[in-house]
Tab-separated table of C-alpha atoms in Angstrom:
chain	number	residue	atom	x	y	z
Y	654	MET	CA	-0.169	-0.275	0.034
Y	655	ILE	CA	3.097	1.999	0.580
Y	656	ILE	CA	6.306	1.732	-1.157
Y	657	VAL	CA	9.114	3.852	0.110
Y	658	LYS	CA	12.246	3.814	-2.157
Y	659	ASP	CA	15.615	5.445	-1.326
Y	660	LEU	CA	14.107	8.163	0.447
Y	661	HIS	CA	16.394	11.050	1.131
Y	662	LYS	CA	15.145	14.261	2.826
Y	663	LYS	CA	17.520	17.435	3.433
Y	664	PHE	CA	16.653	20.357	5.535
Y	665	GLY	CA	19.470	22.887	3.784
Y	666	ASN	CA	22.704	21.092	4.153
Y	667	ASN	CA	21.080	18.659	7.487
Y	668	GLU	CA	20.516	15.340	5.578
Y	669	VAL	CA	17.691	13.929	8.067
Y	670	LEU	CA	16.638	10.854	5.986
Y	671	LYS	CA	19.296	8.906	4.535
Y	672	GLY	CA	17.764	6.564	2.131
Y	673	ILE	CA	14.825	4.622	3.435
Y	674	ASP	CA	13.504	1.596	1.458
Y	675	CYS	CA	10.315	0.134	3.258
Y	676	HIS	CA	7.031	-1.319	2.046
Y	677	ILE	CA	3.856	-1.520	4.299
Y	678	GLU	CA	0.931	-3.649	3.329
Y	679	PRO	CA	-2.724	-3.245	3.336
Y	680	GLN	CA	-3.844	-3.480	7.069
Y	681	GLU	CA	-0.293	-4.049	8.266
Y	682	VAL	CA	0.305	-1.728	11.827
Y	683	VAL	CA	3.486	-0.624	11.798
Y	684	CYS	CA	5.413	1.399	14.637
Y	685	VAL	CA	8.261	3.181	14.363
Y	686	ILE	CA	10.427	3.726	17.191
Y	687	GLY	CA	13.746	5.173	17.762
Y	688	PRO	CA	15.590	8.314	19.721
Y	689	SER	CA	14.687	11.997	18.942
Y	690	GLY	CA	16.092	13.361	16.019
Y	691	SER	CA	16.023	9.957	14.359
Y	692	GLY	CA	13.934	11.556	11.381
Y	693	LYS	CA	10.849	9.239	12.505
Y	694	SER	CA	8.696	12.388	12.031
Y	695	THR	CA	10.115	13.451	9.041
Y	696	PHE	CA	9.938	10.103	7.435
Y	697	LEU	CA	5.989	9.956	8.322
Y	698	ARG	CA	5.653	12.968	7.455
Y	699	CYS	CA	7.078	12.473	3.777
Y	700	LEU	CA	4.252	9.787	3.368
Y	701	ASN	CA	1.789	12.619	2.865
Y	702	MET	CA	3.995	14.903	1.308
Y	703	LEU	CA	3.818	17.287	4.122
Y	704	GLU	CA	7.440	17.417	3.757
Y	705	THR	CA	9.190	17.857	0.129
Y	706	ILE	CA	11.153	14.624	-0.520
Y	707	THR	CA	14.165	15.728	-1.824
Y	708	SER	CA	15.092	12.447	-3.507
Y	709	GLY	CA	13.683	9.159	-3.897
Y	710	ASP	CA	10.218	7.892	-4.241
Y	711	VAL	CA	7.297	7.344	-1.866
Y	712	VAL	CA	4.502	5.323	-3.773
Y	713	VAL	CA	0.868	5.428	-2.159
Y	714	ASP	CA	-1.844	3.317	-3.287
Y	715	GLY	CA	-0.039	3.291	-6.439
Y	716	LYS	CA	0.329	6.687	-6.960
Y	717	ASN	CA	3.916	7.977	-6.889
Y	718	LEU	CA	3.710	11.116	-4.838
Y	719	SER	CA	6.820	13.152	-6.840
Y	720	ASP	CA	5.222	12.660	-9.905
Y	721	SER	CA	3.842	16.015	-11.259
Y	722	GLU	CA	0.619	14.434	-12.488
Y	723	THR	CA	-0.429	13.187	-8.877
Y	724	ASN	CA	-3.110	15.163	-7.181
Y	725	ILE	CA	-1.472	15.405	-3.874
Y	726	ASN	CA	-4.780	16.961	-2.189
Y	727	MET	CA	-6.803	13.909	-3.621
Y	728	VAL	CA	-4.209	11.196	-2.348
Y	729	ARG	CA	-4.141	12.897	1.076
Y	730	THR	CA	-8.004	12.318	1.336
Y	731	GLU	CA	-6.890	8.566	1.443
Y	732	ILE	CA	-4.407	9.087	4.070
Y	733	GLY	CA	-5.438	10.487	7.626
Y	734	MET	CA	-3.018	11.896	10.040
Y	735	VAL	CA	-2.872	12.424	13.761
Y	736	PHE	CA	-0.290	15.022	15.314
Y	737	GLN	CA	1.368	15.150	18.346
Y	738	GLN	CA	-0.368	18.555	19.282
Y	739	PHE	CA	-3.701	17.366	17.580
Y	740	ASN	CA	-4.009	20.501	15.896
Y	741	LEU	CA	-7.863	20.917	16.415
Y	742	PHE	CA	-9.511	23.743	14.505
Y	743	PRO	CA	-9.992	25.935	18.135
Y	744	HIS	CA	-12.280	28.589	16.232
Y	745	LYS	CA	-14.785	25.730	15.189
Y	746	ASN	CA	-16.777	23.055	17.697
Y	747	VAL	CA	-16.104	19.208	17.773
Y	748	ILE	CA	-18.860	18.475	15.150
Y	749	GLU	CA	-17.673	21.349	12.812
Y	750	ASN	CA	-13.860	20.047	13.067
Y	751	ILE	CA	-15.089	16.668	11.792
Y	752	MET	CA	-17.345	18.103	9.204
Y	753	LEU	CA	-15.236	20.663	7.633
Y	754	ALA	CA	-13.202	18.108	5.200
Y	755	PRO	CA	-16.003	16.202	3.953
Y	756	GLN	CA	-18.419	19.164	3.330
Y	757	LYS	CA	-15.269	20.918	1.584
Y	758	VAL	CA	-13.351	18.334	0.139
Y	759	ARG	CA	-15.657	15.630	-0.711
Y	760	LYS	CA	-18.705	17.671	-1.336
Y	761	ILE	CA	-20.937	15.617	1.137
Y	762	SER	CA	-23.976	17.351	2.324
Y	763	GLU	CA	-24.105	18.842	5.872
Y	764	LYS	CA	-26.945	16.586	7.019
Y	765	GLU	CA	-24.693	13.522	5.573
Y	766	SER	CA	-21.350	14.694	7.219
Y	767	ARG	CA	-23.264	15.539	10.517
Y	768	GLU	CA	-24.746	11.988	10.564
Y	769	ARG	CA	-21.328	10.466	9.819
Y	770	GLY	CA	-19.552	12.584	12.541
Y	771	MET	CA	-22.046	11.939	15.251
Y	772	LYS	CA	-21.291	8.108	14.125
Y	773	LEU	CA	-17.359	8.787	14.523
Y	774	LEU	CA	-17.666	10.332	17.805
Y	775	GLU	CA	-19.716	7.475	19.182
Y	776	LYS	CA	-16.946	5.208	17.825
Y	777	VAL	CA	-14.521	7.475	19.945
Y	778	GLY	CA	-16.727	7.748	22.974
Y	779	LEU	CA	-17.417	11.481	23.215
Y	780	SER	CA	-21.045	11.620	21.540
Y	781	ASP	CA	-21.801	13.815	24.472
Y	782	LYS	CA	-19.336	16.350	23.538
Y	783	ALA	CA	-20.255	17.237	19.897
Y	784	GLU	CA	-21.312	21.084	20.345
Y	785	GLN	CA	-17.889	21.794	23.037
Y	786	PHE	CA	-15.059	23.581	21.471
Y	787	PRO	CA	-11.763	21.800	21.396
Y	788	SER	CA	-10.605	24.278	24.538
Y	789	GLN	CA	-13.104	22.697	26.627
Y	790	LEU	CA	-11.648	19.253	25.994
Y	791	SER	CA	-8.694	17.528	27.729
Y	792	GLY	CA	-5.884	16.309	26.087
Y	793	GLY	CA	-7.022	12.798	25.528
Y	794	GLN	CA	-10.393	13.594	24.336
Y	795	GLN	CA	-9.127	16.419	21.850
Y	796	GLN	CA	-6.990	13.707	20.512
Y	797	ARG	CA	-9.834	11.558	19.697
Y	798	VAL	CA	-11.777	14.026	18.420
Y	799	ALA	CA	-8.567	14.079	15.934
Y	800	ILE	CA	-9.003	10.568	15.058
Y	801	ALA	CA	-12.339	10.832	14.551
Y	802	ARG	CA	-11.656	14.000	12.357
Y	803	ALA	CA	-9.163	12.006	10.279
Y	804	LEU	CA	-11.523	9.096	10.010
Y	805	ALA	CA	-14.375	11.305	8.690
Y	806	MET	CA	-12.663	11.619	5.464
Y	807	GLU	CA	-12.670	7.545	5.286
Y	808	PRO	CA	-8.889	7.074	4.369
Y	809	LYS	CA	-7.289	3.857	3.204
Y	810	MET	CA	-4.658	4.175	6.089
Y	811	MET	CA	-3.640	6.478	8.837
Y	812	LEU	CA	-0.612	7.935	10.513
Y	813	PHE	CA	0.121	8.954	13.914
Y	814	ASP	CA	2.668	11.150	14.792
Y	815	GLU	CA	3.377	10.547	18.580
Y	816	PRO	CA	-0.153	10.624	19.243
Y	817	THR	CA	0.205	10.340	23.061
Y	818	SER	CA	3.426	12.297	23.696
Y	819	ALA	CA	1.655	15.399	24.412
Y	820	LEU	CA	-0.712	13.811	27.055
Y	821	ASP	CA	-0.772	13.649	30.776
Y	822	PRO	CA	0.067	10.020	31.426
Y	823	GLU	CA	-3.233	8.945	33.015
Y	824	LEU	CA	-5.101	10.332	29.459
Y	825	VAL	CA	-2.694	7.973	27.392
Y	826	GLY	CA	-4.765	4.635	27.753
Y	827	GLU	CA	-7.731	6.037	26.226
Y	828	VAL	CA	-6.039	7.110	22.972
Y	829	LEU	CA	-3.869	3.839	22.660
Y	830	GLU	CA	-7.941	1.894	23.127
Y	831	VAL	CA	-8.864	3.974	20.405
Y	832	MET	CA	-6.234	3.467	17.897
Y	833	LYS	CA	-6.102	-0.468	19.252
Y	834	GLN	CA	-9.653	-0.731	18.214
Y	835	LEU	CA	-8.819	0.583	14.616
Y	836	ALA	CA	-6.199	-1.327	14.254
Y	837	LEU	CA	-8.488	-4.653	14.968
Y	838	GLU	CA	-10.899	-3.347	12.202
Y	839	GLY	CA	-8.081	-3.599	9.766
Y	840	MET	CA	-6.761	-0.291	9.449
Y	841	THR	CA	-3.329	0.135	7.722
Y	842	MET	CA	-1.728	2.234	10.295
Y	843	VAL	CA	2.060	3.961	10.540
Y	844	VAL	CA	2.611	4.931	13.969
Y	845	VAL	CA	5.648	7.261	15.256
Y	846	THR	CA	5.890	6.451	19.075
Y	847	HIS	CA	7.257	5.809	22.378
Y	848	GLU	CA	4.678	3.538	23.526
Y	849	MET	CA	6.670	0.436	23.371
Y	850	GLY	CA	3.644	-1.282	25.170
Y	851	PHE	CA	1.554	-0.455	22.238
Y	852	ALA	CA	3.922	-1.585	19.772
Y	853	LYS	CA	4.443	-4.694	21.210
Y	854	GLU	CA	0.989	-5.726	21.344
Y	855	VAL	CA	-0.740	-3.883	18.592
Y	856	GLY	CA	2.229	-3.852	15.920
Y	857	ASP	CA	2.985	-6.071	13.165
Y	858	ARG	CA	6.156	-4.747	12.753
Y	859	VAL	CA	8.438	-2.268	14.325
Y	860	LEU	CA	11.079	-0.205	12.431
Y	861	PHE	CA	13.937	0.999	14.483
Y	862	MET	CA	15.497	4.268	13.179
Y	863	ASP	CA	18.610	5.924	14.063
Y	864	GLU	CA	20.356	8.978	12.358
Y	865	GLY	CA	17.979	8.823	9.186
Y	866	VAL	CA	18.199	5.282	8.280
Y	867	ILE	CA	16.074	2.115	9.421
Y	868	VAL	CA	18.395	0.350	11.580
Y	869	GLU	CA	16.241	-2.808	12.364
Y	870	GLN	CA	12.944	-3.967	11.350
Y	871	GLY	CA	10.782	-6.968	12.676
Y	872	ASP	CA	8.299	-8.472	14.536
Y	873	PRO	CA	7.784	-6.465	18.030
Y	874	ASP	CA	8.512	-9.570	20.209
Y	875	GLN	CA	11.761	-10.215	18.191
Y	876	VAL	CA	12.799	-6.975	18.078
Y	877	PHE	CA	12.099	-6.111	21.449
Y	878	THR	CA	13.546	-9.397	23.292
Y	879	ASN	CA	16.594	-10.254	21.080
Y	880	PRO	CA	17.481	-7.231	19.111
Y	881	GLN	CA	20.097	-7.576	16.589
Y	882	SER	CA	22.014	-4.454	16.228
Y	883	ASP	CA	23.857	-2.863	18.650
Y	884	ARG	CA	21.979	0.385	18.402
Y	885	THR	CA	18.791	-0.980	19.270
Y	886	LYS	CA	19.953	-3.075	22.107
Y	887	GLU	CA	21.415	0.848	23.464
Y	888	PHE	CA	18.089	2.447	22.860
Y	889	LEU	CA	15.849	-0.254	24.407
Y	890	ASN	CA	18.038	-0.290	27.403
Y	891	LYS	CA	17.618	3.406	28.025
Y	892	ILE	CA	14.027	3.390	27.447
Y	893	LEU	CA	13.048	-0.007	28.538
X	359	MET	CA	-9.909	85.779	32.474
X	360	GLU	CA	-13.966	85.795	33.230
X	361	GLY	CA	-15.707	86.692	29.843
X	362	ARG	CA	-12.635	86.938	27.475
X	363	PHE	CA	-13.936	83.620	25.887
X	364	ASP	CA	-16.939	83.360	23.916
X	365	TRP	CA	-17.660	79.522	24.387
X	366	VAL	CA	-21.615	80.193	23.784
X	367	GLY	CA	-21.017	82.014	20.337
X	368	VAL	CA	-19.181	78.723	18.895
X	369	ILE	CA	-22.732	77.220	18.107
X	370	ASP	CA	-22.708	79.895	15.237
X	371	PHE	CA	-19.793	78.181	13.547
X	372	LEU	CA	-21.459	74.753	14.292
X	373	PRO	CA	-22.178	74.681	10.423
X	374	GLN	CA	-18.951	74.957	9.316
X	375	LEU	CA	-17.650	72.589	11.534
X	376	GLY	CA	-20.041	70.235	10.762
X	377	THR	CA	-19.285	70.282	7.039
X	378	GLY	CA	-15.795	69.768	7.777
X	379	LEU	CA	-16.905	66.585	10.353
X	380	TYR	CA	-18.466	65.272	7.084
X	381	TYR	CA	-15.467	65.419	5.050
X	382	THR	CA	-13.364	64.003	8.004
X	383	LEU	CA	-15.599	61.101	8.151
X	384	LEU	CA	-16.690	60.639	4.312
X	385	ILE	CA	-12.432	60.127	3.774
X	386	SER	CA	-12.165	58.023	6.619
X	387	VAL	CA	-14.384	55.750	6.005
X	388	VAL	CA	-14.029	55.169	2.175
X	389	GLY	CA	-10.169	55.478	2.454
X	390	LEU	CA	-10.361	53.051	5.511
X	391	ILE	CA	-12.032	50.384	3.439
X	392	ILE	CA	-10.368	50.896	0.244
X	393	GLY	CA	-7.187	50.647	2.479
X	394	PHE	CA	-8.447	47.217	4.069
X	395	ILE	CA	-9.124	45.772	0.873
X	396	LEU	CA	-5.491	46.810	-0.427
X	397	GLY	CA	-3.825	45.851	3.212
X	398	GLY	CA	-5.625	42.136	2.222
X	399	ILE	CA	-4.241	42.091	-0.919
X	400	PHE	CA	-0.849	43.134	0.211
X	401	GLY	CA	-0.611	41.490	3.242
X	402	PHE	CA	-1.183	37.949	1.362
X	403	GLY	CA	1.632	39.166	-1.097
X	404	ARG	CA	4.011	39.845	1.793
X	405	ILE	CA	3.670	36.207	2.330
X	406	ALA	CA	3.391	34.772	-1.201
X	407	LYS	CA	6.151	32.345	-2.388
X	408	ASN	CA	5.786	34.242	-5.803
X	409	LYS	CA	9.017	36.371	-5.523
X	410	VAL	CA	7.461	38.951	-8.067
X	411	ILE	CA	4.376	39.141	-5.976
X	412	TYR	CA	6.236	39.411	-2.460
X	413	GLY	CA	8.533	42.069	-4.093
X	414	LEU	CA	6.031	44.361	-5.442
X	415	SER	CA	4.033	44.235	-2.199
X	416	SER	CA	6.654	44.919	-0.086
X	417	LEU	CA	8.244	47.883	-2.382
X	418	TYR	CA	4.937	49.056	-1.753
X	419	VAL	CA	4.680	48.711	2.228
X	420	GLU	CA	8.317	50.055	2.617
X	421	ILE	CA	7.579	53.196	0.592
X	422	ILE	CA	4.580	54.229	2.071
X	423	ARG	CA	5.764	53.161	5.679
X	424	GLY	CA	9.056	55.096	4.976
X	425	THR	CA	7.418	58.350	4.148
X	426	PRO	CA	5.677	61.049	6.435
X	427	VAL	CA	1.734	61.327	5.230
X	428	LEU	CA	2.090	64.731	5.149
X	429	VAL	CA	4.821	64.338	1.797
X	430	GLN	CA	2.550	61.716	0.484
X	431	ALA	CA	-0.265	64.333	0.544
X	432	ILE	CA	1.274	66.616	-1.162
X	433	TRP	CA	3.197	64.741	-3.618
X	434	ILE	CA	-0.310	63.048	-4.735
X	435	PHE	CA	-2.244	66.428	-5.012
X	436	PHE	CA	0.757	69.280	-6.324
X	437	ALA	CA	3.041	66.755	-7.771
X	438	LEU	CA	1.289	63.947	-9.528
X	439	PRO	CA	-1.137	66.272	-11.484
X	440	LEU	CA	1.931	67.803	-13.156
X	441	ILE	CA	3.274	63.913	-14.408
X	442	THR	CA	0.224	63.070	-15.166
X	443	ASN	CA	-1.753	66.195	-16.400
X	444	TYR	CA	-4.778	65.056	-14.919
X	445	ASN	CA	-5.743	67.116	-11.756
X	446	MET	CA	-7.488	65.685	-8.892
X	447	ASP	CA	-10.390	66.702	-6.904
X	448	SER	CA	-8.715	67.296	-3.179
X	449	VAL	CA	-11.179	65.102	-1.399
X	450	MET	CA	-10.599	62.264	-4.263
X	451	ALA	CA	-6.764	62.788	-3.604
X	452	GLY	CA	-7.404	63.029	0.360
X	453	ILE	CA	-8.907	59.611	0.061
X	454	ILE	CA	-6.588	58.073	-1.936
X	455	VAL	CA	-3.579	59.236	0.768
X	456	ILE	CA	-5.393	57.381	3.643
X	457	ALA	CA	-6.178	54.834	1.328
X	458	LEU	CA	-2.658	53.870	0.464
X	459	ASN	CA	-1.095	54.774	3.400
X	460	SER	CA	-3.378	52.767	5.872
X	461	GLY	CA	-3.384	50.055	3.031
X	462	ALA	CA	0.731	49.259	3.760
X	463	TYR	CA	0.310	49.308	7.545
X	464	ILE	CA	-2.867	46.795	7.372
X	465	ALA	CA	-0.737	44.825	5.025
X	466	GLU	CA	1.580	44.211	7.759
X	467	ILE	CA	-1.157	43.707	10.477
X	468	VAL	CA	-2.555	40.931	7.843
X	469	ARG	CA	1.019	39.282	7.601
X	470	GLY	CA	1.705	39.123	11.331
X	471	SER	CA	-1.744	37.855	11.918
X	472	VAL	CA	-1.594	35.307	9.321
X	473	GLN	CA	1.747	34.029	10.139
X	474	SER	CA	0.859	33.921	13.969
X	475	ILE	CA	-1.468	31.322	13.331
X	476	ALA	CA	0.367	27.855	14.269
X	477	LYS	CA	1.755	25.913	11.511
X	478	GLY	CA	0.179	23.039	12.312
X	479	GLN	CA	-3.274	24.478	11.837
X	480	MET	CA	-2.770	24.436	7.675
X	481	GLU	CA	-0.614	21.241	8.082
X	482	ALA	CA	-3.702	19.858	9.594
X	483	GLY	CA	-5.848	21.243	6.875
X	484	ARG	CA	-3.830	19.773	4.441
X	485	SER	CA	-3.658	16.485	5.354
X	486	LEU	CA	-7.162	16.293	5.216
X	487	GLY	CA	-7.134	17.141	1.211
X	488	LEU	CA	-8.223	20.759	1.756
X	489	SER	CA	-6.325	22.565	-0.481
X	490	HIS	CA	-3.568	25.446	0.269
X	491	GLY	CA	-6.418	28.242	-0.798
X	492	GLN	CA	-9.231	26.468	1.146
X	493	ALA	CA	-7.082	25.672	4.530
X	494	MET	CA	-6.240	29.327	4.123
X	495	ARG	CA	-9.948	30.281	3.843
X	496	TYR	CA	-11.698	27.948	6.109
X	497	ILE	CA	-8.993	27.424	9.149
X	498	VAL	CA	-6.152	30.100	8.880
X	499	TRP	CA	-8.101	33.449	8.141
X	500	PRO	CA	-10.985	32.935	10.563
X	501	GLN	CA	-8.327	32.893	13.175
X	502	ALA	CA	-6.138	35.444	11.889
X	503	PHE	CA	-8.747	37.914	11.934
X	504	LYS	CA	-9.930	37.409	15.267
X	505	ARG	CA	-6.378	38.478	16.080
X	506	MET	CA	-6.406	41.581	13.491
X	507	ILE	CA	-9.116	43.412	15.419
X	508	PRO	CA	-7.312	45.080	18.109
X	509	PRO	CA	-4.071	46.521	15.955
X	510	LEU	CA	-6.854	47.051	12.979
X	511	GLY	CA	-8.769	49.550	15.540
X	512	ASN	CA	-5.336	51.270	16.396
X	513	GLN	CA	-4.706	51.692	12.524
X	514	PHE	CA	-8.129	53.136	12.120
X	515	ILE	CA	-7.914	55.600	14.766
X	516	ILE	CA	-4.355	56.373	13.483
X	517	SER	CA	-5.646	57.045	9.887
X	518	ILE	CA	-8.736	59.233	11.148
X	519	LYS	CA	-6.061	61.271	13.053
X	520	ASP	CA	-4.165	61.693	10.106
X	521	THR	CA	-7.090	63.034	8.056
X	522	SER	CA	-6.081	66.497	9.841
X	523	LEU	CA	-3.102	66.777	7.834
X	524	LEU	CA	-5.317	67.212	4.650
X	525	SER	CA	-6.092	70.658	5.120
X	526	VAL	CA	-2.970	71.236	3.571
X	527	ILE	CA	-4.114	69.976	0.321
X	528	LEU	CA	-7.542	71.914	0.852
X	529	VAL	CA	-9.582	69.218	1.786
X	530	PRO	CA	-12.419	70.718	3.489
X	531	GLU	CA	-12.266	68.578	6.364
X	532	LEU	CA	-12.409	69.160	10.067
X	533	MET	CA	-8.966	70.744	10.613
X	534	PHE	CA	-9.289	72.893	7.601
X	535	GLN	CA	-12.651	74.034	8.302
X	536	GLY	CA	-11.748	74.986	11.887
X	537	ARG	CA	-8.541	76.898	10.651
X	538	LEU	CA	-10.778	78.969	8.353
X	539	VAL	CA	-13.162	80.081	10.988
X	540	ALA	CA	-11.100	81.024	13.889
X	541	SER	CA	-8.541	82.867	11.007
X	542	ASN	CA	-11.684	84.842	10.193
X	543	TYR	CA	-12.954	85.418	13.468
X	544	PHE	CA	-9.890	85.503	16.204
X	545	ASN	CA	-11.730	82.941	17.967
X	546	ALA	CA	-8.823	80.231	18.128
X	547	VAL	CA	-9.148	79.030	21.827
X	548	GLU	CA	-12.878	78.093	21.066
X	549	ILE	CA	-12.483	76.756	17.791
X	550	TYR	CA	-9.359	74.574	17.963
X	551	THR	CA	-10.719	73.062	20.981
X	552	MET	CA	-14.217	72.152	19.216
X	553	VAL	CA	-12.126	70.646	16.846
X	554	ALA	CA	-10.340	68.667	19.461
X	555	VAL	CA	-13.477	67.773	20.719
X	556	PHE	CA	-14.358	66.353	17.458
X	557	TYR	CA	-11.911	64.055	16.822
X	558	LEU	CA	-12.145	62.724	20.348
X	559	ALA	CA	-15.771	62.127	19.875
X	560	ILE	CA	-15.049	60.002	16.736
X	561	THR	CA	-12.237	58.223	18.141
X	562	LEU	CA	-13.638	57.494	21.554
X	563	SER	CA	-16.881	56.021	19.376
X	564	LEU	CA	-14.881	53.899	17.582
X	565	SER	CA	-12.848	52.669	20.434
X	566	PHE	CA	-16.611	51.814	22.266
X	567	ILE	CA	-17.545	49.569	19.277
X	568	LEU	CA	-14.468	48.029	18.469
X	569	ARG	CA	-14.369	46.819	22.626
X	570	ILE	CA	-18.361	45.761	21.788
X	571	VAL	CA	-16.880	43.936	18.480
X	572	GLU	CA	-13.784	42.218	20.594
X	573	ARG	CA	-16.117	41.136	23.312
X	574	ARG	CA	-18.616	39.679	20.637
X	575	LEU	CA	-15.809	37.509	18.959
X	576	ASP	CA	-14.543	36.711	22.408
X	577	ILE	CA	-11.150	38.142	21.854
X	578	LYS	CA	-8.816	37.879	25.620
């Protein structure tokens, strides 16, 4: 579903991604771990072109993102994204946050997008918050709304950029629970995370990144219990 | 001092001052509406990635910001007609001066407000498939507009006061009318005090309206 070939990304002279190759299969849940500054967020942001690609190819659902004929806005409707800082629209209430893109991009009627939005709110356990504003919600609730907002476009895959890193510890669980549910339903997911428990339990595969390359990848149990690379061992020792 | 000043007699000159008030308001309102449109266009020009658009917008802002209003007024009314061979009505020239001048400052207000909205807002919009224009219109602009209100109010008040400088290009606005009356009837204290009170009345009313707008929009 996602094919990445020799992906390089430079910010000025600083090369953040130094040749990434990977395939992500439909319905696969891939967790990306690694120390900060290893390029994992940049890698994720290249998958929906929030960062321009310096060289290499990213092919999503058969469409090469660097091809000038690819309509990036259309591709993005197939890729939901959830951000570390939630990025809800503060001037719109919860249901309006969810309805905006279906209405403006998919041209779905107000009534239908509202119904769809309410269903999604139910799914993330927040149907009673539809008319509230983001500032009235806790971090965990905001992130669940952000997930619902992304799902409203009915994407084929979801990208999560450290979705629980900005949350108070007691709120992490509710967000992970929603993500787990999504994984069980067969959503293709790429999750940049520090939640090793989640990676182990829900992830089909773990990618360990360091200094702009994928150092090691494989089945979560294998990577966590029997890491092959010294860098992976060192990283896991520090955080586990 | 008692009886030296004829405050009651000022009433006789209210029609002249009223004419002045009319032109001051006319030029302020029309000039600021055009200035707001110019500010919107050139404010976005200052954010544009296109180098030509950015360059032209910056040139406009820097020229206007870097020269005094008084010089701009005199140049447009006395110098420009010599170049274009078109004699402009002084009120028209006054409106142009206020529009061009406020437009440059409003452009900077627009630019600053739009750039102050967190980058993540645009990214969240784009990640949902909205085009850059749609994300700007539905997500960034409504938030930026709220932030623009206080500095915009400030600029409106400055521009209203700047209209008094248009007296030198013979616009029959408040200051001009006041000078006319005072030089004919030698009642400078009474007339100029009245002129000051009129300006204060306009700007205080505007401040009051702005405070209501800010409260409505819940700007903290």
